[in-house]
Amino acid sequence: MSKNKSKAVVIAGPTSSGKTKLSLMLAKKFNGVIISADSRQIYNDLNIATAKIKPEEMQGITHYMVDISDITDRFTAAKYQKMARGIMLGIHIQNQKNDTKIIPFIVGGTGLYIKAVVDNYDFKKTVQQDPLPYDFLQIGIDVPREELYDRINKKTEEMVENGLIDETKKLISKGYDFTLSSLSALGYIQIKDYLEGIISLPEAISEMQKLSRNYAKRQLTWFRADKRINWIKDFSEAKELIKVFLS
């Protein structure tokens, strides 16, 4: 690892694995900021089905890459990479000037977004950009499969209880095209089908739960393939890994 580099931590894992809670605890412990790596939380007005953190839940931790794009915009991995790189380069410049270092925590379940930053994807550009001046520690949250599925099922029910139907009604009233990639987030299409009488609410919830479990499987397949990811079970394990990484 280079002394001229800053350090960043990736917190990855499938949906409902506890990334938000863990990242807040770690960011508070290690003077961190959080850069979301979630391909749906970037959109304005998509809050409940995306499990977007509320401002009052951020505990004073700066969050980037949340609520930065309109639903109708086409937001690509290349655009994410460019914006995240800009944020991280700015932090690196600050770190070069100050004794107290800021640690970016890249947090999310969109594996392509994470790899685009960590591995400096060129997206078919004619000129290869320089790698970020960072060393990365990648951490994955390991949750037993049955526990994960139970969390997903409960989280889905909580989304409906917490206003997913009303949120979907607002999206419909604004005339949004539900074939937009932004609205492919699990939940909105199923609730729209319920509101249009195509399926019952229990059927909508069951479908959301099934699709979320399948999505979690795909996320785990992606992350498990990256042997650089250190799998942890709790805050203490993550904290010790980061202490060693920063020392």
JSON list of C-alpha atoms in Angstrom, two decimals:
[
{"chain": "A", "resi": 1, "resn": "MET", "atom": "CA", "xyz": [0.00, 0.00, 0.00]},
{"chain": "A", "resi": 2, "resn": "SER", "atom": "CA", "xyz": [1.25, 3.46, -0.87]},
{"chain": "A", "resi": 3, "resn": "LYS", "atom": "CA", "xyz": [1.65, 6.22, 1.69]},
{"chain": "A", "resi": 4, "resn": "ASN", "atom": "CA", "xyz": [0.62, 8.71, -0.99]},
{"chain": "A", "resi": 5, "resn": "LYS", "atom": "CA", "xyz": [-2.76, 7.09, -1.37]},
{"chain": "A", "resi": 6, "resn": "SER", "atom": "CA", "xyz": [-5.94, 7.63, 0.58]},
{"chain": "A", "resi": 7, "resn": "LYS", "atom": "CA", "xyz": [-7.92, 4.65, 1.84]},
{"chain": "A", "resi": 8, "resn": "ALA", "atom": "CA", "xyz": [-11.50, 3.65, 1.14]},
{"chain": "A", "resi": 9, "resn": "VAL", "atom": "CA", "xyz": [-13.74, 0.89, 2.42]},
{"chain": "A", "resi": 10, "resn": "VAL", "atom": "CA", "xyz": [-16.40, -0.96, 0.45]},
{"chain": "A", "resi": 11, "resn": "ILE", "atom": "CA", "xyz": [-19.40, -2.36, 2.33]},
{"chain": "A", "resi": 12, "resn": "ALA", "atom": "CA", "xyz": [-21.17, -4.79, 0.01]},
{"chain": "A", "resi": 13, "resn": "GLY", "atom": "CA", "xyz": [-23.89, -7.36, 0.39]},
{"chain": "A", "resi": 14, "resn": "PRO", "atom": "CA", "xyz": [-27.31, -8.44, -0.79]},
{"chain": "A", "resi": 15, "resn": "THR", "atom": "CA", "xyz": [-30.55, -6.61, -0.12]},
{"chain": "A", "resi": 16, "resn": "SER", "atom": "CA", "xyz": [-31.63, -6.68, 3.54]},
{"chain": "A", "resi": 17, "resn": "SER", "atom": "CA", "xyz": [-28.18, -7.74, 4.79]},
{"chain": "A", "resi": 18, "resn": "GLY", "atom": "CA", "xyz": [-27.78, -4.67, 7.03]},
{"chain": "A", "resi": 19, "resn": "LYS", "atom": "CA", "xyz": [-25.45, -2.49, 4.96]},
{"chain": "A", "resi": 20, "resn": "THR", "atom": "CA", "xyz": [-27.01, 0.80, 6.03]},
{"chain": "A", "resi": 21, "resn": "LYS", "atom": "CA", "xyz": [-26.82, 0.14, 9.76]},
{"chain": "A", "resi": 22, "resn": "LEU", "atom": "CA", "xyz": [-23.29, -1.23, 9.61]},
{"chain": "A", "resi": 23, "resn": "SER", "atom": "CA", "xyz": [-21.99, 1.57, 7.41]},
{"chain": "A", "resi": 24, "resn": "LEU", "atom": "CA", "xyz": [-23.35, 4.23, 9.76]},
{"chain": "A", "resi": 25, "resn": "MET", "atom": "CA", "xyz": [-21.64, 2.61, 12.75]},
{"chain": "A", "resi": 26, "resn": "LEU", "atom": "CA", "xyz": [-18.34, 2.28, 10.89]},
{"chain": "A", "resi": 27, "resn": "ALA", "atom": "CA", "xyz": [-18.44, 5.77, 9.40]},
{"chain": "A", "resi": 28, "resn": "LYS", "atom": "CA", "xyz": [-18.96, 7.24, 12.87]},
{"chain": "A", "resi": 29, "resn": "LYS", "atom": "CA", "xyz": [-16.09, 5.17, 14.24]},
{"chain": "A", "resi": 30, "resn": "PHE", "atom": "CA", "xyz": [-13.59, 6.00, 11.48]},
{"chain": "A", "resi": 31, "resn": "ASN", "atom": "CA", "xyz": [-14.42, 9.57, 10.43]},
{"chain": "A", "resi": 32, "resn": "GLY", "atom": "CA", "xyz": [-16.15, 8.38, 7.31]},
{"chain": "A", "resi": 33, "resn": "VAL", "atom": "CA", "xyz": [-18.51, 9.62, 4.65]},
{"chain": "A", "resi": 34, "resn": "ILE", "atom": "CA", "xyz": [-20.86, 7.33, 2.75]},
{"chain": "A", "resi": 35, "resn": "ILE", "atom": "CA", "xyz": [-21.00, 7.04, -1.02]},
{"chain": "A", "resi": 36, "resn": "SER", "atom": "CA", "xyz": [-24.09, 5.05, -1.95]},
{"chain": "A", "resi": 37, "resn": "ALA", "atom": "CA", "xyz": [-23.61, 2.34, -4.56]},
{"chain": "A", "resi": 38, "resn": "ASP", "atom": "CA", "xyz": [-27.28, 1.65, -5.14]},
{"chain": "A", "resi": 39, "resn": "SER", "atom": "CA", "xyz": [-28.67, 1.96, -8.65]},
{"chain": "A", "resi": 40, "resn": "ARG", "atom": "CA", "xyz": [-32.15, 2.96, -7.43]},
{"chain": "A", "resi": 41, "resn": "GLN", "atom": "CA", "xyz": [-31.42, 5.24, -4.47]},
{"chain": "A", "resi": 42, "resn": "ILE", "atom": "CA", "xyz": [-29.91, 7.75, -6.88]},
{"chain": "A", "resi": 43, "resn": "TYR", "atom": "CA", "xyz": [-33.43, 8.67, -8.05]},
{"chain": "A", "resi": 44, "resn": "ASN", "atom": "CA", "xyz": [-35.62, 11.36, -6.53]},
{"chain": "A", "resi": 45, "resn": "ASP", "atom": "CA", "xyz": [-39.09, 10.30, -5.34]},
{"chain": "A", "resi": 46, "resn": "LEU", "atom": "CA", "xyz": [-38.18, 6.60, -5.06]},
{"chain": "A", "resi": 47, "resn": "ASN", "atom": "CA", "xyz": [-37.90, 6.14, -1.33]},
{"chain": "A", "resi": 48, "resn": "ILE", "atom": "CA", "xyz": [-39.73, 3.20, 0.17]},
{"chain": "A", "resi": 49, "resn": "ALA", "atom": "CA", "xyz": [-39.11, 0.35, -2.27]},
{"chain": "A", "resi": 50, "resn": "THR", "atom": "CA", "xyz": [-35.46, 1.42, -2.54]},
{"chain": "A", "resi": 51, "resn": "ALA", "atom": "CA", "xyz": [-35.07, 1.42, 1.28]},
{"chain": "A", "resi": 52, "resn": "LYS", "atom": "CA", "xyz": [-33.52, 4.87, 0.97]},
{"chain": "A", "resi": 53, "resn": "ILE", "atom": "CA", "xyz": [-32.10, 6.32, 4.16]},
{"chain": "A", "resi": 54, "resn": "LYS", "atom": "CA", "xyz": [-33.99, 9.34, 5.50]},
{"chain": "A", "resi": 55, "resn": "PRO", "atom": "CA", "xyz": [-32.07, 12.56, 6.31]},
{"chain": "A", "resi": 56, "resn": "GLU", "atom": "CA", "xyz": [-32.92, 12.20, 10.00]},
{"chain": "A", "resi": 57, "resn": "GLU", "atom": "CA", "xyz": [-31.42, 8.70, 10.01]},
{"chain": "A", "resi": 58, "resn": "MET", "atom": "CA", "xyz": [-28.02, 9.79, 8.67]},
{"chain": "A", "resi": 59, "resn": "GLN", "atom": "CA", "xyz": [-26.70, 10.66, 12.17]},
{"chain": "A", "resi": 60, "resn": "GLY", "atom": "CA", "xyz": [-24.74, 13.59, 10.80]},
{"chain": "A", "resi": 61, "resn": "ILE", "atom": "CA", "xyz": [-22.77, 11.43, 8.37]},
{"chain": "A", "resi": 62, "resn": "THR", "atom": "CA", "xyz": [-22.38, 12.98, 4.92]},
{"chain": "A", "resi": 63, "resn": "HIS", "atom": "CA", "xyz": [-24.05, 10.86, 2.23]},
{"chain": "A", "resi": 64, "resn": "TYR", "atom": "CA", "xyz": [-23.30, 11.12, -1.48]},
{"chain": "A", "resi": 65, "resn": "MET", "atom": "CA", "xyz": [-25.02, 9.67, -4.57]},
{"chain": "A", "resi": 66, "resn": "VAL", "atom": "CA", "xyz": [-28.52, 9.69, -3.06]},
{"chain": "A", "resi": 67, "resn": "ASP", "atom": "CA", "xyz": [-31.37, 11.68, -4.66]},
{"chain": "A", "resi": 68, "resn": "ILE", "atom": "CA", "xyz": [-29.21, 12.98, -7.51]},
{"chain": "A", "resi": 69, "resn": "SER", "atom": "CA", "xyz": [-31.21, 12.04, -10.59]},
{"chain": "A", "resi": 70, "resn": "ASP", "atom": "CA", "xyz": [-34.70, 12.46, -11.98]},
{"chain": "A", "resi": 71, "resn": "ILE", "atom": "CA", "xyz": [-36.73, 9.29, -12.52]},
{"chain": "A", "resi": 72, "resn": "THR", "atom": "CA", "xyz": [-36.83, 9.92, -16.27]},
{"chain": "A", "resi": 73, "resn": "ASP", "atom": "CA", "xyz": [-33.05, 10.30, -16.61]},
{"chain": "A", "resi": 74, "resn": "ARG", "atom": "CA", "xyz": [-30.98, 7.46, -17.99]},
{"chain": "A", "resi": 75, "resn": "PHE", "atom": "CA", "xyz": [-28.36, 6.95, -15.29]},
{"chain": "A", "resi": 76, "resn": "THR", "atom": "CA", "xyz": [-25.54, 4.63, -16.35]},
{"chain": "A", "resi": 77, "resn": "ALA", "atom": "CA", "xyz": [-22.70, 2.88, -14.52]},
{"chain": "A", "resi": 78, "resn": "ALA", "atom": "CA", "xyz": [-20.30, 5.12, -16.43]},
{"chain": "A", "resi": 79, "resn": "LYS", "atom": "CA", "xyz": [-22.06, 8.21, -15.08]},
{"chain": "A", "resi": 80, "resn": "TYR", "atom": "CA", "xyz": [-21.96, 6.77, -11.59]},
{"chain": "A", "resi": 81, "resn": "GLN", "atom": "CA", "xyz": [-18.25, 6.10, -11.95]},
{"chain": "A", "resi": 82, "resn": "LYS", "atom": "CA", "xyz": [-17.54, 9.64, -13.11]},
{"chain": "A", "resi": 83, "resn": "MET", "atom": "CA", "xyz": [-19.44, 11.23, -10.24]},
{"chain": "A", "resi": 84, "resn": "ALA", "atom": "CA", "xyz": [-18.07, 8.90, -7.57]},
{"chain": "A", "resi": 85, "resn": "ARG", "atom": "CA", "xyz": [-14.53, 9.45, -8.85]},
{"chain": "A", "resi": 86, "resn": "GLY", "atom": "CA", "xyz": [-15.03, 13.20, -8.57]},
{"chain": "A", "resi": 87, "resn": "ILE", "atom": "CA", "xyz": [-16.17, 12.88, -4.97]},
{"chain": "A", "resi": 88, "resn": "MET", "atom": "CA", "xyz": [-13.29, 10.59, -4.05]},
{"chain": "A", "resi": 89, "resn": "LEU", "atom": "CA", "xyz": [-10.66, 12.72, -5.76]},
{"chain": "A", "resi": 90, "resn": "GLY", "atom": "CA", "xyz": [-11.93, 15.71, -3.81]},
{"chain": "A", "resi": 91, "resn": "ILE", "atom": "CA", "xyz": [-11.65, 13.78, -0.55]},
{"chain": "A", "resi": 92, "resn": "HIS", "atom": "CA", "xyz": [-8.14, 12.64, -1.49]},
{"chain": "A", "resi": 93, "resn": "ILE", "atom": "CA", "xyz": [-7.04, 16.24, -2.02]},
{"chain": "A", "resi": 94, "resn": "GLN", "atom": "CA", "xyz": [-8.40, 17.13, 1.43]},
{"chain": "A", "resi": 95, "resn": "ASN", "atom": "CA", "xyz": [-6.64, 14.14, 2.94]},
{"chain": "A", "resi": 96, "resn": "GLN", "atom": "CA", "xyz": [-3.32, 15.25, 1.46]},
{"chain": "A", "resi": 97, "resn": "LYS", "atom": "CA", "xyz": [-3.67, 18.61, 3.21]},
{"chain": "A", "resi": 98, "resn": "ASN", "atom": "CA", "xyz": [-5.07, 17.55, 6.58]},
{"chain": "A", "resi": 99, "resn": "ASP", "atom": "CA", "xyz": [-3.82, 15.34, 9.38]},
{"chain": "A", "resi": 100, "resn": "THR", "atom": "CA", "xyz": [-7.30, 13.97, 10.08]},
{"chain": "A", "resi": 101, "resn": "LYS", "atom": "CA", "xyz": [-8.21, 11.69, 7.21]},
{"chain": "A", "resi": 102, "resn": "ILE", "atom": "CA", "xyz": [-11.69, 11.22, 5.77]},
{"chain": "A", "resi": 103, "resn": "ILE", "atom": "CA", "xyz": [-12.53, 7.62, 4.88]},
{"chain": "A", "resi": 104, "resn": "PRO", "atom": "CA", "xyz": [-15.00, 7.12, 2.04]},
{"chain": "A", "resi": 105, "resn": "PHE", "atom": "CA", "xyz": [-17.30, 4.15, 2.60]},
{"chain": "A", "resi": 106, "resn": "ILE", "atom": "CA", "xyz": [-18.73, 2.88, -0.70]},
{"chain": "A", "resi": 107, "resn": "VAL", "atom": "CA", "xyz": [-21.92, 1.17, 0.40]},
{"chain": "A", "resi": 108, "resn": "GLY", "atom": "CA", "xyz": [-24.43, -0.78, -1.64]},
{"chain": "A", "resi": 109, "resn": "GLY", "atom": "CA", "xyz": [-25.55, -3.84, -3.49]},
{"chain": "A", "resi": 110, "resn": "THR", "atom": "CA", "xyz": [-25.01, -2.75, -7.09]},
{"chain": "A", "resi": 111, "resn": "GLY", "atom": "CA", "xyz": [-21.90, -4.75, -7.88]},
{"chain": "A", "resi": 112, "resn": "LEU", "atom": "CA", "xyz": [-21.23, -3.06, -11.23]},
{"chain": "A", "resi": 113, "resn": "TYR", "atom": "CA", "xyz": [-21.13, 0.37, -9.61]},
{"chain": "A", "resi": 114, "resn": "ILE", "atom": "CA", "xyz": [-18.64, -0.86, -7.03]},
{"chain": "A", "resi": 115, "resn": "LYS", "atom": "CA", "xyz": [-16.38, -2.58, -9.55]},
{"chain": "A", "resi": 116, "resn": "ALA", "atom": "CA", "xyz": [-16.51, 0.44, -11.86]},
{"chain": "A", "resi": 117, "resn": "VAL", "atom": "CA", "xyz": [-14.87, 2.49, -9.11]},
{"chain": "A", "resi": 118, "resn": "VAL", "atom": "CA", "xyz": [-12.57, -0.09, -7.52]},
{"chain": "A", "resi": 119, "resn": "ASP", "atom": "CA", "xyz": [-11.35, -1.59, -10.81]},
{"chain": "A", "resi": 120, "resn": "ASN", "atom": "CA", "xyz": [-11.32, 1.61, -12.87]},
{"chain": "A", "resi": 121, "resn": "TYR", "atom": "CA", "xyz": [-13.54, 0.33, -15.69]},
{"chain": "A", "resi": 122, "resn": "ASP", "atom": "CA", "xyz": [-12.90, 2.24, -18.92]},
{"chain": "A", "resi": 123, "resn": "PHE", "atom": "CA", "xyz": [-16.40, 1.63, -20.50]},
{"chain": "A", "resi": 124, "resn": "LYS", "atom": "CA", "xyz": [-14.82, 1.54, -24.02]},
{"chain": "A", "resi": 125, "resn": "LYS", "atom": "CA", "xyz": [-13.30, 4.99, -23.69]},
{"chain": "A", "resi": 126, "resn": "THR", "atom": "CA", "xyz": [-10.51, 5.72, -26.09]},
{"chain": "A", "resi": 127, "resn": "VAL", "atom": "CA", "xyz": [-8.25, 7.09, -23.35]},
{"chain": "A", "resi": 128, "resn": "GLN", "atom": "CA", "xyz": [-7.63, 5.03, -20.22]},
{"chain": "A", "resi": 129, "resn": "GLN", "atom": "CA", "xyz": [-8.16, 7.16, -17.11]},
{"chain": "A", "resi": 130, "resn": "ASP", "atom": "CA", "xyz": [-5.77, 6.96, -14.21]},
{"chain": "A", "resi": 131, "resn": "PRO", "atom": "CA", "xyz": [-6.76, 4.66, -11.32]},
{"chain": "A", "resi": 132, "resn": "LEU", "atom": "CA", "xyz": [-8.01, 6.43, -8.24]},
{"chain": "A", "resi": 133, "resn": "PRO", "atom": "CA", "xyz": [-5.25, 7.27, -5.71]},
{"chain": "A", "resi": 134, "resn": "TYR", "atom": "CA", "xyz": [-6.79, 4.89, -3.20]},
{"chain": "A", "resi": 135, "resn": "ASP", "atom": "CA", "xyz": [-6.20, 1.58, -1.54]},
{"chain": "A", "resi": 136, "resn": "PHE", "atom": "CA", "xyz": [-9.46, -0.33, -1.08]},
{"chain": "A", "resi": 137, "resn": "LEU", "atom": "CA", "xyz": [-10.62, -2.69, 1.62]},
{"chain": "A", "resi": 138, "resn": "GLN", "atom": "CA", "xyz": [-13.69, -4.63, 0.52]},
{"chain": "A", "resi": 139, "resn": "ILE", "atom": "CA", "xyz": [-16.02, -6.04, 3.14]},
{"chain": "A", "resi": 140, "resn": "GLY", "atom": "CA", "xyz": [-19.06, -8.24, 2.54]},
{"chain": "A", "resi": 141, "resn": "ILE", "atom": "CA", "xyz": [-21.83, -8.88, 5.06]},
{"chain": "A", "resi": 142, "resn": "ASP", "atom": "CA", "xyz": [-22.36, -12.60, 5.54]},
{"chain": "A", "resi": 143, "resn": "VAL", "atom": "CA", "xyz": [-25.91, -13.44, 6.62]},
{"chain": "A", "resi": 144, "resn": "PRO", "atom": "CA", "xyz": [-27.13, -17.06, 6.78]},
{"chain": "A", "resi": 145, "resn": "ARG", "atom": "CA", "xyz": [-29.43, -17.72, 3.82]},
{"chain": "A", "resi": 146, "resn": "GLU", "atom": "CA", "xyz": [-32.56, -18.52, 5.83]},
{"chain": "A", "resi": 147, "resn": "GLU", "atom": "CA", "xyz": [-32.09, -15.46, 8.03]},
{"chain": "A", "resi": 148, "resn": "LEU", "atom": "CA", "xyz": [-31.57, -13.30, 4.95]},
{"chain": "A", "resi": 149, "resn": "TYR", "atom": "CA", "xyz": [-34.77, -14.59, 3.35]},
{"chain": "A", "resi": 150, "resn": "ASP", "atom": "CA", "xyz": [-36.68, -13.97, 6.56]},
{"chain": "A", "resi": 151, "resn": "ARG", "atom": "CA", "xyz": [-35.39, -10.40, 6.65]},
{"chain": "A", "resi": 152, "resn": "ILE", "atom": "CA", "xyz": [-36.40, -9.88, 3.02]},
{"chain": "A", "resi": 153, "resn": "ASN", "atom": "CA", "xyz": [-39.91, -11.17, 3.67]},
{"chain": "A", "resi": 154, "resn": "LYS", "atom": "CA", "xyz": [-40.37, -8.93, 6.71]},
{"chain": "A", "resi": 155, "resn": "LYS", "atom": "CA", "xyz": [-38.84, -5.91, 5.00]},
{"chain": "A", "resi": 156, "resn": "THR", "atom": "CA", "xyz": [-41.25, -6.27, 2.10]},
{"chain": "A", "resi": 157, "resn": "GLU", "atom": "CA", "xyz": [-44.24, -6.31, 4.44]},
{"chain": "A", "resi": 158, "resn": "GLU", "atom": "CA", "xyz": [-42.87, -3.26, 6.28]},
{"chain": "A", "resi": 159, "resn": "MET", "atom": "CA", "xyz": [-42.55, -1.36, 2.99]},
{"chain": "A", "resi": 160, "resn": "VAL", "atom": "CA", "xyz": [-46.26, -1.83, 2.34]},
{"chain": "A", "resi": 161, "resn": "GLU", "atom": "CA", "xyz": [-47.08, -0.83, 5.93]},
{"chain": "A", "resi": 162, "resn": "ASN", "atom": "CA", "xyz": [-44.86, 2.25, 5.65]},
{"chain": "A", "resi": 163, "resn": "GLY", "atom": "CA", "xyz": [-46.53, 3.75, 2.61]},
{"chain": "A", "resi": 164, "resn": "LEU", "atom": "CA", "xyz": [-45.41, 1.95, -0.54]},
{"chain": "A", "resi": 165, "resn": "ILE", "atom": "CA", "xyz": [-48.97, 1.98, -1.90]},
{"chain": "A", "resi": 166, "resn": "ASP", "atom": "CA", "xyz": [-49.30, 5.76, -1.51]},
{"chain": "A", "resi": 167, "resn": "GLU", "atom": "CA", "xyz": [-45.83, 6.30, -2.98]},
{"chain": "A", "resi": 168, "resn": "THR", "atom": "CA", "xyz": [-46.79, 4.22, -6.02]},
{"chain": "A", "resi": 169, "resn": "LYS", "atom": "CA", "xyz": [-50.06, 6.13, -6.38]},
{"chain": "A", "resi": 170, "resn": "LYS", "atom": "CA", "xyz": [-48.08, 9.38, -6.54]},
{"chain": "A", "resi": 171, "resn": "LEU", "atom": "CA", "xyz": [-45.82, 7.97, -9.25]},
{"chain": "A", "resi": 172, "resn": "ILE", "atom": "CA", "xyz": [-48.87, 6.91, -11.25]},
{"chain": "A", "resi": 173, "resn": "SER", "atom": "CA", "xyz": [-50.53, 10.32, -10.79]},
{"chain": "A", "resi": 174, "resn": "LYS", "atom": "CA", "xyz": [-47.42, 12.01, -12.19]},
{"chain": "A", "resi": 175, "resn": "GLY", "atom": "CA", "xyz": [-47.75, 9.96, -15.34]},
{"chain": "A", "resi": 176, "resn": "TYR", "atom": "CA", "xyz": [-44.44, 8.12, -15.13]},
{"chain": "A", "resi": 177, "resn": "ASP", "atom": "CA", "xyz": [-43.80, 5.28, -17.55]},
{"chain": "A", "resi": 178, "resn": "PHE", "atom": "CA", "xyz": [-43.33, 2.18, -15.42]},
{"chain": "A", "resi": 179, "resn": "THR", "atom": "CA", "xyz": [-41.12, 0.61, -18.08]},
{"chain": "A", "resi": 180, "resn": "LEU", "atom": "CA", "xyz": [-38.40, 3.12, -17.16]},
{"chain": "A", "resi": 181, "resn": "SER", "atom": "CA", "xyz": [-35.33, 1.43, -15.72]},
{"chain": "A", "resi": 182, "resn": "SER", "atom": "CA", "xyz": [-35.61, 3.63, -12.64]},
{"chain": "A", "resi": 183, "resn": "LEU", "atom": "CA", "xyz": [-39.02, 2.14, -11.86]},
{"chain": "A", "resi": 184, "resn": "SER", "atom": "CA", "xyz": [-37.87, -1.43, -12.23]},
{"chain": "A", "resi": 185, "resn": "ALA", "atom": "CA", "xyz": [-37.01, -1.37, -8.53]},
{"chain": "A", "resi": 186, "resn": "LEU", "atom": "CA", "xyz": [-38.78, -4.25, -6.87]},
{"chain": "A", "resi": 187, "resn": "GLY", "atom": "CA", "xyz": [-42.13, -3.16, -5.54]},
{"chain": "A", "resi": 188, "resn": "TYR", "atom": "CA", "xyz": [-43.44, -0.41, -7.76]},
{"chain": "A", "resi": 189, "resn": "ILE", "atom": "CA", "xyz": [-44.61, -2.56, -10.66]},
{"chain": "A", "resi": 190, "resn": "GLN", "atom": "CA", "xyz": [-46.20, -5.13, -8.36]},
{"chain": "A", "resi": 191, "resn": "ILE", "atom": "CA", "xyz": [-48.08, -2.46, -6.39]},
{"chain": "A", "resi": 192, "resn": "LYS", "atom": "CA", "xyz": [-49.15, -0.80, -9.65]},
{"chain": "A", "resi": 193, "resn": "ASP", "atom": "CA", "xyz": [-50.59, -4.14, -10.77]},
{"chain": "A", "resi": 194, "resn": "TYR", "atom": "CA", "xyz": [-52.45, -4.38, -7.46]},
{"chain": "A", "resi": 195, "resn": "LEU", "atom": "CA", "xyz": [-53.85, -0.87, -7.82]},
{"chain": "A", "resi": 196, "resn": "GLU", "atom": "CA", "xyz": [-55.03, -1.70, -11.33]},
{"chain": "A", "resi": 197, "resn": "GLY", "atom": "CA", "xyz": [-56.81, -4.83, -10.12]},
{"chain": "A", "resi": 198, "resn": "ILE", "atom": "CA", "xyz": [-54.52, -7.23, -11.96]},
{"chain": "A", "resi": 199, "resn": "ILE", "atom": "CA", "xyz": [-53.43, -9.01, -8.78]},
{"chain": "A", "resi": 200, "resn": "SER", "atom": "CA", "xyz": [-54.42, -8.95, -5.11]},
{"chain": "A", "resi": 201, "resn": "LEU", "atom": "CA", "xyz": [-52.32, -7.25, -2.45]},
{"chain": "A", "resi": 202, "resn": "PRO", "atom": "CA", "xyz": [-51.19, -10.59, -0.93]},
{"chain": "A", "resi": 203, "resn": "GLU", "atom": "CA", "xyz": [-50.17, -11.70, -4.43]},
{"chain": "A", "resi": 204, "resn": "ALA", "atom": "CA", "xyz": [-48.25, -8.47, -4.95]},
{"chain": "A", "resi": 205, "resn": "ILE", "atom": "CA", "xyz": [-46.41, -8.90, -1.65]},
{"chain": "A", "resi": 206, "resn": "SER", "atom": "CA", "xyz": [-45.63, -12.54, -2.37]},
{"chain": "A", "resi": 207, "resn": "GLU", "atom": "CA", "xyz": [-44.28, -11.66, -5.81]},
{"chain": "A", "resi": 208, "resn": "MET", "atom": "CA", "xyz": [-42.12, -8.87, -4.36]},
{"chain": "A", "resi": 209, "resn": "GLN", "atom": "CA", "xyz": [-40.72, -11.26, -1.76]},
{"chain": "A", "resi": 210, "resn": "LYS", "atom": "CA", "xyz": [-39.93, -13.94, -4.33]},
{"chain": "A", "resi": 211, "resn": "LEU", "atom": "CA", "xyz": [-38.26, -11.50, -6.73]},
{"chain": "A", "resi": 212, "resn": "SER", "atom": "CA", "xyz": [-36.26, -9.92, -3.87]},
{"chain": "A", "resi": 213, "resn": "ARG", "atom": "CA", "xyz": [-35.00, -13.33, -2.78]},
{"chain": "A", "resi": 214, "resn": "ASN", "atom": "CA", "xyz": [-33.96, -14.09, -6.35]},
{"chain": "A", "resi": 215, "resn": "TYR", "atom": "CA", "xyz": [-32.25, -10.72, -6.59]},
{"chain": "A", "resi": 216, "resn": "ALA", "atom": "CA", "xyz": [-30.35, -11.44, -3.38]},
{"chain": "A", "resi": 217, "resn": "LYS", "atom": "CA", "xyz": [-29.14, -14.72, -4.89]},
{"chain": "A", "resi": 218, "resn": "ARG", "atom": "CA", "xyz": [-27.79, -12.90, -7.94]},
{"chain": "A", "resi": 219, "resn": "GLN", "atom": "CA", "xyz": [-26.09, -10.30, -5.76]},
{"chain": "A", "resi": 220, "resn": "LEU", "atom": "CA", "xyz": [-24.41, -13.00, -3.68]},
{"chain": "A", "resi": 221, "resn": "THR", "atom": "CA", "xyz": [-23.23, -14.81, -6.81]},
{"chain": "A", "resi": 222, "resn": "TRP", "atom": "CA", "xyz": [-21.62, -11.59, -8.04]},
{"chain": "A", "resi": 223, "resn": "PHE", "atom": "CA", "xyz": [-19.95, -10.71, -4.75]},
{"chain": "A", "resi": 224, "resn": "ARG", "atom": "CA", "xyz": [-18.82, -14.25, -3.91]},
{"chain": "A", "resi": 225, "resn": "ALA", "atom": "CA", "xyz": [-16.93, -14.34, -7.22]},
{"chain": "A", "resi": 226, "resn": "ASP", "atom": "CA", "xyz": [-14.69, -11.49, -6.05]},
{"chain": "A", "resi": 227, "resn": "LYS", "atom": "CA", "xyz": [-12.07, -13.11, -3.83]},
{"chain": "A", "resi": 228, "resn": "ARG", "atom": "CA", "xyz": [-10.89, -9.71, -2.57]},
{"chain": "A", "resi": 229, "resn": "ILE", "atom": "CA", "xyz": [-14.03, -9.33, -0.49]},
{"chain": "A", "resi": 230, "resn": "ASN", "atom": "CA", "xyz": [-13.58, -10.08, 3.22]},
{"chain": "A", "resi": 231, "resn": "TRP", "atom": "CA", "xyz": [-16.78, -11.61, 4.61]},
{"chain": "A", "resi": 232, "resn": "ILE", "atom": "CA", "xyz": [-17.79, -10.58, 8.11]},
{"chain": "A", "resi": 233, "resn": "LYS", "atom": "CA", "xyz": [-20.70, -11.35, 10.40]},
{"chain": "A", "resi": 234, "resn": "ASP", "atom": "CA", "xyz": [-20.86, -8.28, 12.63]},
{"chain": "A", "resi": 235, "resn": "PHE", "atom": "CA", "xyz": [-19.59, -4.81, 13.50]},
{"chain": "A", "resi": 236, "resn": "SER", "atom": "CA", "xyz": [-16.70, -6.10, 15.63]},
{"chain": "A", "resi": 237, "resn": "GLU", "atom": "CA", "xyz": [-15.23, -8.16, 12.79]},
{"chain": "A", "resi": 238, "resn": "ALA", "atom": "CA", "xyz": [-15.56, -5.25, 10.37]},
{"chain": "A", "resi": 239, "resn": "LYS", "atom": "CA", "xyz": [-14.03, -2.83, 12.88]},
{"chain": "A", "resi": 240, "resn": "GLU", "atom": "CA", "xyz": [-10.95, -4.99, 13.40]},
{"chain": "A", "resi": 241, "resn": "LEU", "atom": "CA", "xyz": [-10.41, -5.40, 9.65]},
{"chain": "A", "resi": 242, "resn": "ILE", "atom": "CA", "xyz": [-10.59, -1.65, 9.15]},
{"chain": "A", "resi": 243, "resn": "LYS", "atom": "CA", "xyz": [-8.25, -0.93, 12.08]},
{"chain": "A", "resi": 244, "resn": "VAL", "atom": "CA", "xyz": [-5.59, -3.12, 10.51]},
{"chain": "A", "resi": 245, "resn": "PHE", "atom": "CA", "xyz": [-6.23, -1.62, 7.06]},
{"chain": "A", "resi": 246, "resn": "LEU", "atom": "CA", "xyz": [-5.79, 1.94, 8.32]},
{"chain": "A", "resi": 247, "resn": "SER", "atom": "CA", "xyz": [-2.75, 1.25, 10.48]}
]
